[in-house]
PDB file of C-alpha atoms in Angstrom:
ATOM      1  CA  UNK A   1      -5.190  -3.282  -8.217  1.00 76.00           C
ATOM      2  CA  UNK A   2      -8.206  -0.984  -8.219  1.00 71.00           C
ATOM      3  CA  UNK A   3      -9.174   2.614  -8.506  1.00 72.00           C
ATOM      4  CA  UNK A   4     -12.091   4.487  -6.943  1.00 71.00           C
ATOM      5  CA  UNK A   5     -12.136   7.803  -8.824  1.00 71.00           C
ATOM      6  CA  UNK A   6     -13.461   9.083 -11.137  1.00 73.00           C
ATOM      7  CA  UNK A   7     -15.133   5.667 -11.285  1.00 79.00           C
ATOM      8  CA  UNK A   8     -14.617   2.290  -9.626  1.00 79.00           C
ATOM      9  CA  UNK A   9     -12.184   0.233 -11.745  1.00 80.00           C
ATOM     10  CA  UNK A  10     -10.560  -3.147 -11.152  1.00 81.00           C
ATOM     11  CA  UNK A  11      -7.344  -3.983 -12.942  1.00 83.00           C
ATOM     12  CA  UNK A  12      -7.064  -7.765 -13.326  1.00 88.00           C
ATOM     13  CA  UNK A  13      -3.836  -9.699 -13.850  1.00 89.00           C
ATOM     14  CA  UNK A  14      -2.632  -9.711 -17.416  1.00 92.00           C
ATOM     15  CA  UNK A  15      -0.705 -12.987 -17.067  1.00 91.00           C
ATOM     16  CA  UNK A  16       2.460 -11.397 -18.487  1.00 93.00           C
ATOM     17  CA  UNK A  17       4.290 -11.559 -15.138  1.00 89.00           C
ATOM     18  CA  UNK A  18       3.727 -12.172 -11.412  1.00 88.00           C
ATOM     19  CA  UNK A  19       4.903  -8.780 -10.148  1.00 87.00           C
ATOM     20  CA  UNK A  20       1.916  -8.190  -7.887  1.00 86.00           C
ATOM     21  CA  UNK A  21       3.607  -6.995  -4.664  1.00 85.00           C
ATOM     22  CA  UNK A  22       7.031  -5.599  -3.814  1.00 86.00           C
ATOM     23  CA  UNK A  23       8.227  -4.555  -0.334  1.00 84.00           C
ATOM     24  CA  UNK A  24      11.652  -3.441   0.698  1.00 84.00           C
ATOM     25  CA  UNK A  25      12.951  -1.487   3.664  1.00 82.00           C
ATOM     26  CA  UNK A  26      16.460  -0.591   4.719  1.00 83.00           C
ATOM     27  CA  UNK A  27      17.999  -1.346   1.341  1.00 86.00           C
ATOM     28  CA  UNK A  28      20.778   0.679  -0.198  1.00 91.00           C
ATOM     29  CA  UNK A  29      20.460  -1.081  -3.579  1.00 92.00           C
ATOM     30  CA  UNK A  30      16.659  -1.233  -4.158  1.00 89.00           C
ATOM     31  CA  UNK A  31      13.789   1.222  -3.777  1.00 90.00           C
ATOM     32  CA  UNK A  32      12.456   1.220  -0.189  1.00 88.00           C
ATOM     33  CA  UNK A  33       8.707   1.063  -0.094  1.00 87.00           C
ATOM     34  CA  UNK A  34       5.632  -0.824  -1.296  1.00 87.00           C
ATOM     35  CA  UNK A  35       5.038  -1.504  -4.995  1.00 89.00           C
ATOM     36  CA  UNK A  36       2.034  -2.950  -6.725  1.00 88.00           C
ATOM     37  CA  UNK A  37       2.533  -4.272 -10.259  1.00 89.00           C
ATOM     38  CA  UNK A  38       5.414  -3.609 -12.595  1.00 88.00           C
ATOM     39  CA  UNK A  39       8.997  -3.205 -11.396  1.00 88.00           C
ATOM     40  CA  UNK A  40      11.327  -0.471 -10.209  1.00 88.00           C
ATOM     41  CA  UNK A  41      10.920   2.512 -12.512  1.00 84.00           C
ATOM     42  CA  UNK A  42       7.735   1.127 -14.051  1.00 88.00           C
ATOM     43  CA  UNK A  43       5.290   0.611 -11.150  1.00 90.00           C
ATOM     44  CA  UNK A  44       1.551   0.227 -11.331  1.00 91.00           C
ATOM     45  CA  UNK A  45       1.779   2.118  -8.035  1.00 90.00           C
ATOM     46  CA  UNK A  46       4.636   2.578  -5.561  1.00 91.00           C
ATOM     47  CA  UNK A  47       4.429   4.119  -2.064  1.00 88.00           C
ATOM     48  CA  UNK A  48       7.690   5.282  -0.505  1.00 88.00           C
ATOM     49  CA  UNK A  49       8.769   3.702   2.778  1.00 84.00           C
ATOM     50  CA  UNK A  50       7.596   6.813   4.663  1.00 83.00           C
ATOM     51  CA  UNK A  51       4.125   6.338   3.212  1.00 81.00           C
ATOM     52  CA  UNK A  52       4.002  10.004   2.337  1.00 84.00           C
ATOM     53  CA  UNK A  53       4.511  10.010  -1.452  1.00 88.00           C
ATOM     54  CA  UNK A  54       4.239   7.688  -4.407  1.00 89.00           C
ATOM     55  CA  UNK A  55       4.658   7.218  -8.123  1.00 92.00           C
ATOM     56  CA  UNK A  56       2.851   5.485 -10.977  1.00 91.00           C
ATOM     57  CA  UNK A  57       3.709   4.666 -14.577  1.00 92.00           C
ATOM     58  CA  UNK A  58       2.032   5.389 -17.891  1.00 92.00           C
ATOM     59  CA  UNK A  59       1.886   1.636 -18.506  1.00 91.00           C
ATOM     60  CA  UNK A  60       1.985  -1.452 -16.294  1.00 91.00           C
ATOM     61  CA  UNK A  61       2.268  -4.899 -17.896  1.00 91.00           C
ATOM     62  CA  UNK A  62       1.176  -6.695 -14.700  1.00 92.00           C
ATOM     63  CA  UNK A  63      -2.446  -5.526 -15.063  1.00 90.00           C
ATOM     64  CA  UNK A  64      -4.879  -5.715 -17.986  1.00 89.00           C
ATOM     65  CA  UNK A  65      -6.423  -2.460 -19.135  1.00 87.00           C
ATOM     66  CA  UNK A  66      -4.230  -0.501 -16.656  1.00 86.00           C
ATOM     67  CA  UNK A  67      -5.055   3.200 -16.496  1.00 85.00           C
ATOM     68  CA  UNK A  68      -2.757   5.420 -14.489  1.00 83.00           C
ATOM     69  CA  UNK A  69      -4.683   6.239 -11.254  1.00 77.00           C
ATOM     70  CA  UNK A  70      -3.367   9.804 -11.019  1.00 80.00           C
ATOM     71  CA  UNK A  71      -2.991  12.590 -13.541  1.00 82.00           C
ATOM     72  CA  UNK A  72       0.712  12.957 -12.823  1.00 87.00           C
ATOM     73  CA  UNK A  73       3.478  10.369 -12.400  1.00 92.00           C
ATOM     74  CA  UNK A  74       4.155  11.348  -8.764  1.00 92.00           C
ATOM     75  CA  UNK A  75       1.875  12.275  -5.913  1.00 88.00           C
ATOM     76  CA  UNK A  76       1.708  13.088  -2.238  1.00 88.00           C
ATOM     77  CA  UNK A  77      -0.449  10.940   0.045  1.00 82.00           C
ATOM     78  CA  UNK A  78      -3.097  12.893   1.967  1.00 78.00           C
ATOM     79  CA  UNK A  79      -4.967   9.976   3.581  1.00 74.00           C
ATOM     80  CA  UNK A  80      -4.193   6.290   3.940  1.00 73.00           C
ATOM     81  CA  UNK A  81      -6.536   3.560   5.042  1.00 69.00           C
ATOM     82  CA  UNK A  82      -5.294   0.098   6.086  1.00 65.00           C
ATOM     83  CA  UNK A  83      -7.447  -3.017   6.415  1.00 63.00           C
ATOM     84  CA  UNK A  84      -6.337  -6.307   7.842  1.00 58.00           C
ATOM     85  CA  UNK A  85      -7.885  -9.511   6.438  1.00 58.00           C
ATOM     86  CA  UNK A  86      -7.429 -13.097   7.443  1.00 56.00           C
ATOM     87  CA  UNK A  87      -6.346 -12.605  11.069  1.00 53.00           C
ATOM     88  CA  UNK A  88      -9.262 -14.254  12.968  1.00 55.00           C
ATOM     89  CA  UNK A  89      -7.291 -14.837  16.185  1.00 57.00           C
ATOM     90  CA  UNK A  90      -6.430 -11.179  16.828  1.00 55.00           C
ATOM     91  CA  UNK A  91      -8.114  -9.295  19.674  1.00 54.00           C
ATOM     92  CA  UNK A  92      -8.533  -5.520  20.171  1.00 53.00           C
ATOM     93  CA  UNK A  93      -5.688  -5.567  22.748  1.00 56.00           C
ATOM     94  CA  UNK A  94      -3.309  -6.586  19.945  1.00 52.00           C
ATOM     95  CA  UNK A  95      -3.564  -3.031  18.615  1.00 53.00           C
ATOM     96  CA  UNK A  96      -1.902  -1.572  21.787  1.00 53.00           C
ATOM     97  CA  UNK A  97      -3.056   1.612  23.453  1.00 50.00           C
ATOM     98  CA  UNK A  98      -6.078   2.877  21.595  1.00 48.00           C
ATOM     99  CA  UNK A  99      -7.338   1.845  18.200  1.00 47.00           C
ATOM    100  CA  UNK A 100      -5.210   2.117  15.097  1.00 45.00           C
ATOM    101  CA  UNK A 101      -6.337   5.291  13.325  1.00 42.00           C
ATOM    102  CA  UNK A 102      -8.485   4.395  10.331  1.00 43.00           C
ATOM    103  CA  UNK A 103      -7.389   7.411   8.318  1.00 44.00           C
ATOM    104  CA  UNK A 104      -3.961   8.942   8.801  1.00 43.00           C
ATOM    105  CA  UNK A 105      -2.983  12.383   7.703  1.00 45.00           C
ATOM    106  CA  UNK A 106       0.339  12.404   5.766  1.00 45.00           C
ATOM    107  CA  UNK A 107       1.851  14.681   8.443  1.00 47.00           C
ATOM    108  CA  UNK A 108       1.181  12.260  11.320  1.00 50.00           C
ATOM    109  CA  UNK A 109       4.695  10.805  11.347  1.00 48.00           C
ATOM    110  CA  UNK A 110       4.229   9.238  14.792  1.00 54.00           C
ATOM    111  CA  UNK A 111       1.046   7.476  13.591  1.00 55.00           C
ATOM    112  CA  UNK A 112       2.881   6.122  10.502  1.00 54.00           C
ATOM    113  CA  UNK A 113       5.610   4.630  12.688  1.00 60.00           C
ATOM    114  CA  UNK A 114       3.034   3.235  15.043  1.00 61.00           C
ATOM    115  CA  UNK A 115       1.081   1.685  12.151  1.00 59.00           C
ATOM    116  CA  UNK A 116       4.182  -0.076  10.803  1.00 61.00           C
ATOM    117  CA  UNK A 117       5.003  -1.413  14.329  1.00 64.00           C
ATOM    118  CA  UNK A 118       1.423  -2.688  14.739  1.00 59.00           C
ATOM    119  CA  UNK A 119       1.405  -4.444  11.394  1.00 59.00           C
ATOM    120  CA  UNK A 120       4.693  -6.198  12.257  1.00 61.00           C
ATOM    121  CA  UNK A 121       3.390  -7.257  15.659  1.00 60.00           C
ATOM    122  CA  UNK A 122       0.113  -8.574  14.228  1.00 55.00           C
ATOM    123  CA  UNK A 123       1.873 -10.638  11.590  1.00 54.00           C
ATOM    124  CA  UNK A 124       4.228 -12.091  14.228  1.00 56.00           C
ATOM    125  CA  UNK A 125       1.417 -12.951  16.705  1.00 54.00           C
ATOM    126  CA  UNK A 126      -1.145 -14.417  14.307  1.00 50.00           C
ATOM    127  CA  UNK A 127      -1.250 -18.107  13.518  1.00 49.00           C
ATOM    128  CA  UNK A 128      -3.440 -17.553  10.438  1.00 47.00           C
ATOM    129  CA  UNK A 129      -2.188 -16.105   7.141  1.00 50.00           C
ATOM    130  CA  UNK A 130      -3.505 -12.701   6.311  1.00 52.00           C
ATOM    131  CA  UNK A 131      -3.056  -9.627   4.249  1.00 53.00           C
ATOM    132  CA  UNK A 132      -3.123  -5.915   4.712  1.00 52.00           C
ATOM    133  CA  UNK A 133      -4.885  -3.763   2.092  1.00 51.00           C
ATOM    134  CA  UNK A 134      -4.092  -0.091   1.736  1.00 53.00           C
ATOM    135  CA  UNK A 135      -6.008   2.663  -0.025  1.00 52.00           C
ATOM    136  CA  UNK A 136      -4.327   6.017  -0.516  1.00 54.00           C
ATOM    137  CA  UNK A 137      -5.882   9.314  -1.540  1.00 53.00           C
ATOM    138  CA  UNK A 138      -3.788  12.048  -3.126  1.00 55.00           C
ATOM    139  CA  UNK A 139      -3.882  15.832  -3.341  1.00 56.00           C
ATOM    140  CA  UNK A 140      -5.792  15.685  -6.645  1.00 48.00           C
TER     141      UNK A 140
END
């Protein structure tokens, strides 16, 4: 995990656990969204499944020298950037009509839905393993 403000920081794995990524959708029993580090109720960072809000914890045992990336424990997402890595066989046409917006406003619900559809389609079509990286900025 990393932070960009007020300074660039990288939080390396502590070795205490392997709770690096969490993703659930459509569950009645577990939090629906994307978590990085920690576990439900004690996330390094968690983005809800609508990608409009998130939460962080005061401490996160997954990362060494973890510092909460926001002043509060909850936040609203203002902008979200998504990068795809490790998908060398994808072509621009794989993104459908028009390019995937690089920065999405939190109110662009149609763009959020479109982004999730595109990510699913890219993962299904690609023969190479890859990852998606997300960077969120908050109202702070």
